[in-house]
């Protein structure tokens, strides 16, 4: 059966009058009569008694009426859901962000998006650059935000911001305040993010990782930062991670420039682009 047949049945049942139902539905009486007859013939039941010019519900028709009303109400609710999703009055957006992006750069944007679209639920996942790319490829996240680089033909990438990388050390480190060459860095001890992180990849694209004395590889920016402040080691991190420590003098910047890197937005090329994701991308 069709929803239109149900609407016609309910209109006739509530009025017990074909012509009045037809007028309310802006249909011809013959179209209304044909729809009711189609239902009855399809299921081999009688929904109405027809006596002369009168029409009234059979017991079956009377029992079927609340079912039809409930079905139409549910259909209207379903249509309302899709309209609200299309108008960004309802829905959800799954994001995944690498640690530097998600922990420092992204939160103000999330708050602005929430203020603009308060009915859109945000589901935020995190990981390193490779893990974020995997989440987008697997469909666990519609959008990914990374500070590293990935190379996969199914992913589209767009630069949404720029970031500066600093080499930092605890105050009093032997290299602090000196002109530094690559050879000096190779003689120092290091704590770096884990392999697969965008921060580590950006750094080791400039400095030969094999030449470094890496004491620890740690899975978060905060762990790296704490390790550097606890011992005489260097690290390379985003400016966002250490800007407060540099201002407070807890850490010092080593005079060796690293190239600027990009924050990138990832999206699967072949997956459906929801209106929520398009709105978020536009805000970026």
Coordinates of N, CA, C and O in Angstrom, one line a residue, residues 49-163:
X49 N -18.9 -0.3 4.5 CA -20.2 -0.7 4.0 C -20.7 0.4 3.1 O -20.6 1.6 3.4
X50 N -21.2 0.0 1.9 CA -21.8 1.0 1.0 C -23.3 0.7 0.9 O -23.7 -0.4 0.3
X51 N -24.1 1.5 1.4 CA -25.5 1.3 1.4 C -26.1 2.6 0.7 O -26.2 3.6 1.3
X52 N -26.5 2.4 -0.6 CA -27.0 3.5 -1.3 C -25.9 4.6 -1.4 O -24.8 4.3 -1.9
X53 N -26.3 5.8 -1.0 CA -25.3 6.9 -1.1 C -24.4 7.0 0.2 O -23.5 7.8 0.3
X54 N -24.7 6.1 1.2 CA -24.0 6.2 2.4 C -22.8 5.3 2.4 O -22.7 4.3 1.7
X55 N -21.8 5.6 3.2 CA -20.6 4.8 3.4 C -20.2 4.8 4.9 O -20.2 5.9 5.5
X56 N -20.0 3.7 5.4 CA -19.6 3.6 6.8 C -18.6 2.5 7.0 O -18.5 1.5 6.2
X57 N -17.8 2.6 8.1 CA -16.7 1.7 8.3 C -17.2 0.3 8.7 O -18.2 0.2 9.5
X58 N -16.6 -0.7 8.2 CA -16.8 -2.1 8.7 C -16.0 -2.3 10.0 O -15.2 -1.4 10.4
X59 N -16.2 -3.4 10.6 CA -15.4 -3.7 11.9 C -13.9 -3.7 11.5 O -13.1 -3.2 12.3
X60 N -13.6 -4.3 10.4 CA -12.2 -4.3 9.9 C -11.7 -2.9 9.7 O -10.6 -2.6 10.1
X61 N -12.5 -2.1 9.0 CA -12.1 -0.7 8.8 C -11.9 0.1 10.0 O -11.0 0.8 10.2
X62 N -12.8 -0.2 11.0 CA -12.7 0.5 12.3 C -11.4 0.1 13.1 O -10.8 0.9 13.7
X63 N -11.1 -1.2 13.0 CA -9.8 -1.7 13.6 C -8.6 -1.2 12.9 O -7.5 -0.9 13.6
X64 N -8.7 -1.0 11.6 CA -7.5 -0.6 10.8 C -7.3 0.9 10.9 O -6.1 1.4 10.8
X65 N -8.3 1.7 11.3 CA -8.1 3.2 11.3 C -7.0 3.7 12.2 O -6.2 4.5 11.8
X66 N -6.9 3.2 13.5 CA -5.8 3.7 14.3 C -4.4 3.3 13.8 O -3.4 4.0 13.9
X67 N -4.4 2.1 13.2 CA -3.1 1.7 12.6 C -2.7 2.6 11.4 O -1.5 3.0 11.3
X68 N -3.7 3.0 10.6 CA -3.4 3.9 9.5 C -2.9 5.3 10.0 O -2.0 5.9 9.5
X69 N -3.6 5.7 11.0 CA -3.3 7.1 11.6 C -1.9 7.0 12.2 O -1.1 7.9 12.0
X70 N -1.5 5.9 12.9 CA -0.2 5.8 13.5 C 0.9 5.8 12.4 O 2.0 6.4 12.5
X71 N 0.6 5.0 11.3 CA 1.6 4.9 10.2 C 1.8 6.3 9.6 O 2.9 6.7 9.3
X72 N 0.7 7.0 9.3 CA 0.9 8.4 8.7 C 1.6 9.3 9.7 O 2.5 10.1 9.2
X73 N 1.4 9.2 11.0 CA 2.1 10.1 11.9 C 3.6 9.7 11.9 O 4.4 10.6 12.0
X74 N 3.9 8.4 11.8 CA 5.3 8.0 11.8 C 6.0 8.5 10.5 O 7.1 8.9 10.5
X75 N 5.2 8.4 9.4 CA 5.8 8.9 8.1 C 6.1 10.4 8.2 O 7.1 10.8 7.7
X76 N 5.2 11.1 8.8 CA 5.4 12.6 8.9 C 6.6 12.9 9.8 O 7.4 13.8 9.5
X77 N 6.7 12.1 10.9 CA 7.9 12.2 11.7 C 9.2 12.0 11.0 O 10.2 12.7 11.2
X78 N 9.2 10.9 10.1 CA 10.3 10.6 9.3 C 10.7 11.7 8.3 O 11.8 12.1 8.2
X79 N 9.6 12.2 7.7 CA 9.9 13.4 6.8 C 10.4 14.6 7.5 O 11.3 15.3 7.0
X80 N 9.9 14.8 8.7 CA 10.3 16.0 9.5 C 11.8 15.8 9.9 O 12.6 16.8 9.8
X81 N 12.2 14.6 10.2 CA 13.6 14.3 10.5 C 14.5 14.7 9.4 O 15.5 15.3 9.5
X82 N 14.1 14.2 8.2 CA 15.0 14.5 7.0 C 15.0 16.0 6.7 O 16.0 16.5 6.3
X83 N 13.9 16.7 6.9 CA 13.8 18.1 6.6 C 14.8 18.8 7.6 O 15.5 19.7 7.2
X84 N 14.7 18.4 8.9 CA 15.5 19.1 9.9 C 17.0 18.8 9.7 O 17.8 19.7 9.9
X85 N 17.3 17.6 9.3 CA 18.7 17.3 9.0 C 19.2 18.1 7.8 O 20.3 18.7 7.8
X86 N 18.3 18.3 6.8 CA 18.7 19.1 5.6 C 18.8 20.5 6.0 O 19.6 21.3 5.3
X87 N 18.1 21.0 7.0 CA 18.2 22.4 7.4 C 19.1 22.6 8.6 O 19.1 23.7 9.2
X88 N 19.9 21.6 9.0 CA 20.9 21.6 10.1 C 20.2 21.9 11.4 O 20.8 22.5 12.3
X89 N 18.9 21.4 11.6 CA 18.3 21.6 12.8 C 18.3 20.3 13.6 O 17.8 20.2 14.7
X90 N 19.0 19.3 13.1 CA 19.1 18.0 13.7 C 20.3 17.2 13.0 O 20.6 17.5 11.9
X91 N 20.9 16.3 13.7 CA 21.9 15.5 13.1 C 23.2 15.4 13.9 O 23.2 15.8 15.1
X92 N 24.2 14.8 13.3 CA 25.5 14.6 14.0 C 26.6 14.7 13.0 O 26.4 14.4 11.8
X93 N 27.8 15.0 13.5 CA 28.9 15.1 12.6 C 30.1 14.4 13.3 O 30.4 14.8 14.5
X94 N 30.7 13.4 12.7 CA 31.8 12.7 13.3 C 33.1 13.2 12.7 O 33.3 13.2 11.5
X95 N 34.0 13.7 13.6 CA 35.3 14.2 13.3 C 36.3 13.4 13.9 O 36.1 12.8 15.0
X96 N 37.5 13.4 13.3 CA 38.7 12.9 14.0 C 39.8 13.9 13.7 O 40.0 14.4 12.6
X97 N 40.6 14.1 14.8 CA 41.7 15.1 14.7 C 43.0 14.6 15.3 O 42.9 13.9 16.3
X98 N 44.1 14.9 14.7 CA 45.3 14.5 15.3 C 45.6 15.4 16.5 O 44.9 16.4 16.7
X99 N 46.5 15.0 17.4 CA 46.6 15.6 18.7 C 46.9 17.1 18.7 O 46.2 17.8 19.5
X100 N 47.8 17.5 17.9 CA 48.1 19.0 18.0 C 46.9 19.8 17.5 O 46.5 20.8 18.1
X101 N 46.3 19.3 16.4 CA 45.1 20.0 15.9 C 44.0 20.0 16.9 O 43.4 21.0 17.2
X102 N 43.7 18.8 17.4 CA 42.5 18.6 18.2 C 42.7 19.2 19.6 O 41.7 19.6 20.2
X103 N 43.9 19.2 20.1 CA 44.1 19.7 21.5 C 44.3 21.2 21.6 O 44.1 21.8 22.7
X104 N 44.7 21.9 20.5 CA 45.1 23.3 20.6 C 44.4 24.2 19.6 O 43.9 25.2 20.0
X105 N 44.4 23.8 18.3 CA 43.8 24.7 17.3 C 42.3 24.5 17.1 O 41.6 25.5 16.9
X106 N 41.8 23.3 17.2 CA 40.4 23.0 16.9 C 39.4 23.5 17.9 O 38.3 23.9 17.5
X107 N 39.6 23.4 19.2 CA 38.5 23.7 20.2 C 37.8 25.0 19.9 O 36.5 25.0 20.0
X108 N 38.4 26.1 19.7 CA 37.6 27.4 19.4 C 36.7 27.3 18.2 O 35.6 27.8 18.2
X109 N 37.1 26.5 17.2 CA 36.3 26.3 16.0 C 35.1 25.5 16.4 O 34.0 25.7 15.9
X110 N 35.3 24.4 17.2 CA 34.2 23.6 17.6 C 33.2 24.4 18.4 O 32.0 24.2 18.2
X111 N 33.6 25.3 19.3 CA 32.7 26.1 20.0 C 31.9 27.0 19.1 O 30.7 27.2 19.3
X112 N 32.6 27.6 18.1 CA 31.9 28.5 17.2 C 30.8 27.7 16.4 O 29.7 28.2 16.1
X113 N 31.2 26.5 15.9 CA 30.3 25.6 15.2 C 29.0 25.3 16.1 O 27.9 25.4 15.6
X114 N 29.3 24.9 17.3 CA 28.2 24.6 18.2 C 27.3 25.8 18.4 O 26.1 25.6 18.5
X115 N 27.9 27.0 18.6 CA 27.0 28.2 18.8 C 26.2 28.4 17.6 O 25.0 28.9 17.7
X116 N 26.7 28.1 16.4 CA 25.9 28.4 15.1 C 24.9 27.3 14.9 O 23.8 27.6 14.4
X117 N 25.3 26.0 15.1 CA 24.4 24.9 14.9 C 24.2 24.1 16.2 O 24.8 22.9 16.2
X118 N 23.5 24.6 17.2 CA 23.5 23.9 18.5 C 22.8 22.5 18.4 O 23.0 21.7 19.3
X119 N 22.0 22.2 17.4 CA 21.3 20.9 17.3 C 22.2 19.8 16.7 O 21.7 18.7 16.7
X120 N 23.3 20.2 16.1 CA 24.2 19.2 15.5 C 25.1 18.6 16.6 O 25.9 19.3 17.2
X121 N 25.0 17.3 16.8 CA 25.9 16.7 17.8 C 27.3 16.4 17.2 O 27.4 15.9 16.0
X122 N 28.3 16.8 17.9 CA 29.7 16.6 17.4 C 30.3 15.4 18.1 O 30.3 15.3 19.3
X123 N 30.8 14.5 17.3 CA 31.5 13.3 17.9 C 32.9 13.4 17.5 O 33.3 13.4 16.3
X124 N 33.8 13.6 18.5 CA 35.2 13.9 18.2 C 36.1 12.7 18.6 O 36.1 12.3 19.7
X125 N 36.8 12.2 17.6 CA 37.8 11.2 17.9 C 39.2 11.8 17.7 O 39.4 12.9 17.2
X126 N 40.2 11.1 18.3 CA 41.6 11.6 18.2 C 42.6 10.5 17.9 O 42.3 9.3 18.1
X127 N 43.7 10.9 17.5 CA 44.8 9.9 17.2 C 45.9 10.6 16.6 O 45.9 11.8 16.4
X128 N 46.9 9.9 16.1 CA 47.9 10.5 15.3 C 47.5 10.7 13.9 O 46.4 10.3 13.5
X129 N 48.3 11.2 13.0 CA 47.9 11.5 11.7 C 47.4 10.3 10.9 O 46.4 10.3 10.3
X130 N 48.2 9.2 11.0 CA 47.8 8.0 10.3 C 46.5 7.4 10.9 O 45.6 6.9 10.1
X131 N 46.3 7.5 12.2 CA 45.0 7.0 12.8 C 43.8 7.8 12.3 O 42.7 7.2 12.1
X132 N 44.0 9.1 12.2 CA 42.9 9.9 11.7 C 42.6 9.6 10.3 O 41.4 9.5 9.9
X133 N 43.6 9.4 9.4 CA 43.4 9.1 8.0 C 42.6 7.7 7.9 O 41.7 7.6 7.1
X134 N 43.0 6.8 8.8 CA 42.3 5.5 8.8 C 40.9 5.6 9.2 O 40.0 4.9 8.6
X135 N 40.6 6.5 10.1 CA 39.2 6.7 10.6 C 38.3 7.3 9.4 O 37.2 6.9 9.3
X136 N 38.9 8.2 8.6 CA 38.2 8.7 7.5 C 38.0 7.6 6.4 O 36.9 7.5 5.8
X137 N 39.0 6.9 6.2 CA 38.9 5.8 5.2 C 37.9 4.8 5.6 O 37.2 4.2 4.7
X138 N 37.8 4.4 6.8 CA 36.9 3.4 7.3 C 35.5 3.9 7.5 O 34.6 3.1 7.7
X139 N 35.3 5.2 7.4 CA 33.9 5.7 7.6 C 33.6 6.0 9.0 O 32.5 6.4 9.3
X140 N 34.5 5.9 10.0 CA 34.3 6.2 11.4 C 34.2 7.7 11.6 O 33.6 8.2 12.6
X141 N 34.8 8.4 10.7 CA 34.8 9.9 10.8 C 34.5 10.4 9.4 O 35.0 9.9 8.4
X142 N 33.6 11.4 9.3 CA 33.3 12.0 8.0 C 34.5 13.0 7.6 O 34.8 13.1 6.4
X143 N 35.0 13.7 8.5 CA 36.1 14.6 8.3 C 37.3 14.3 9.2 O 37.1 13.9 10.3
X144 N 38.5 14.5 8.7 CA 39.7 14.4 9.5 C 40.5 15.6 9.4 O 40.5 16.3 8.4
X145 N 41.2 16.0 10.5 CA 42.1 17.1 10.6 C 43.4 16.7 11.1 O 43.5 16.1 12.2
X146 N 44.4 16.9 10.3 CA 45.8 16.4 10.6 C 46.8 17.5 10.4 O 46.6 18.5 9.7
X147 N 48.0 17.3 11.1 CA 49.1 18.2 10.8 C 50.2 17.5 10.1 O 51.2 18.2 9.7
X148 N 50.0 16.3 9.7 CA 51.0 15.6 8.9 C 50.6 15.5 7.5 O 49.7 16.2 7.0
X149 N 51.2 14.6 6.8 CA 50.9 14.3 5.4 C 50.5 12.9 5.2 O 51.1 12.0 5.8
X150 N 49.5 12.6 4.4 CA 49.1 11.2 4.1 C 49.1 11.1 2.5 O 48.8 12.1 1.9
X151 N 49.2 9.9 2.1 CA 49.2 9.7 0.6 C 48.3 8.5 0.3 O 48.7 7.4 0.5
X152 N 47.0 8.9 0.0 CA 46.0 7.8 -0.3 C 45.1 8.3 -1.4 O 44.5 9.4 -1.2
X153 N 44.9 7.6 -2.4 CA 44.1 8.1 -3.6 C 42.6 8.3 -3.2 O 41.9 9.0 -3.9
X154 N 42.1 7.7 -2.1 CA 40.7 7.8 -1.8 C 40.4 9.1 -1.0 O 39.3 9.4 -0.8
X155 N 41.5 9.8 -0.5 CA 41.3 10.9 0.4 C 41.6 12.2 -0.4 O 42.6 12.4 -1.1
X156 N 40.6 13.2 -0.2 CA 40.9 14.5 -0.7 C 41.5 15.3 0.5 O 41.1 15.1 1.6
X157 N 42.4 16.2 0.2 CA 43.0 17.0 1.2 C 43.0 18.5 0.9 O 43.1 18.8 -0.3
X158 N 42.7 19.3 1.9 CA 42.7 20.7 1.7 C 43.4 21.4 2.9 O 43.1 21.1 4.0
X159 N 44.3 22.3 2.6 CA 45.0 23.0 3.7 C 44.0 24.1 4.3 O 43.4 24.8 3.6
X160 N 43.9 24.0 5.6 CA 42.9 24.9 6.3 C 43.7 25.9 7.3 O 43.1 26.8 7.8
X161 N 44.9 25.6 7.6 CA 45.7 26.5 8.5 C 47.2 26.2 8.3 O 47.5 25.2 7.7
X162 N 48.0 27.1 8.9 CA 49.4 26.9 8.9 C 49.9 26.8 10.4 O 49.3 27.4 11.2
X163 N 51.0 26.1 10.5 CA 51.6 25.9 11.9 C 53.1 26.0 11.8 O 53.7 25.6 10.9

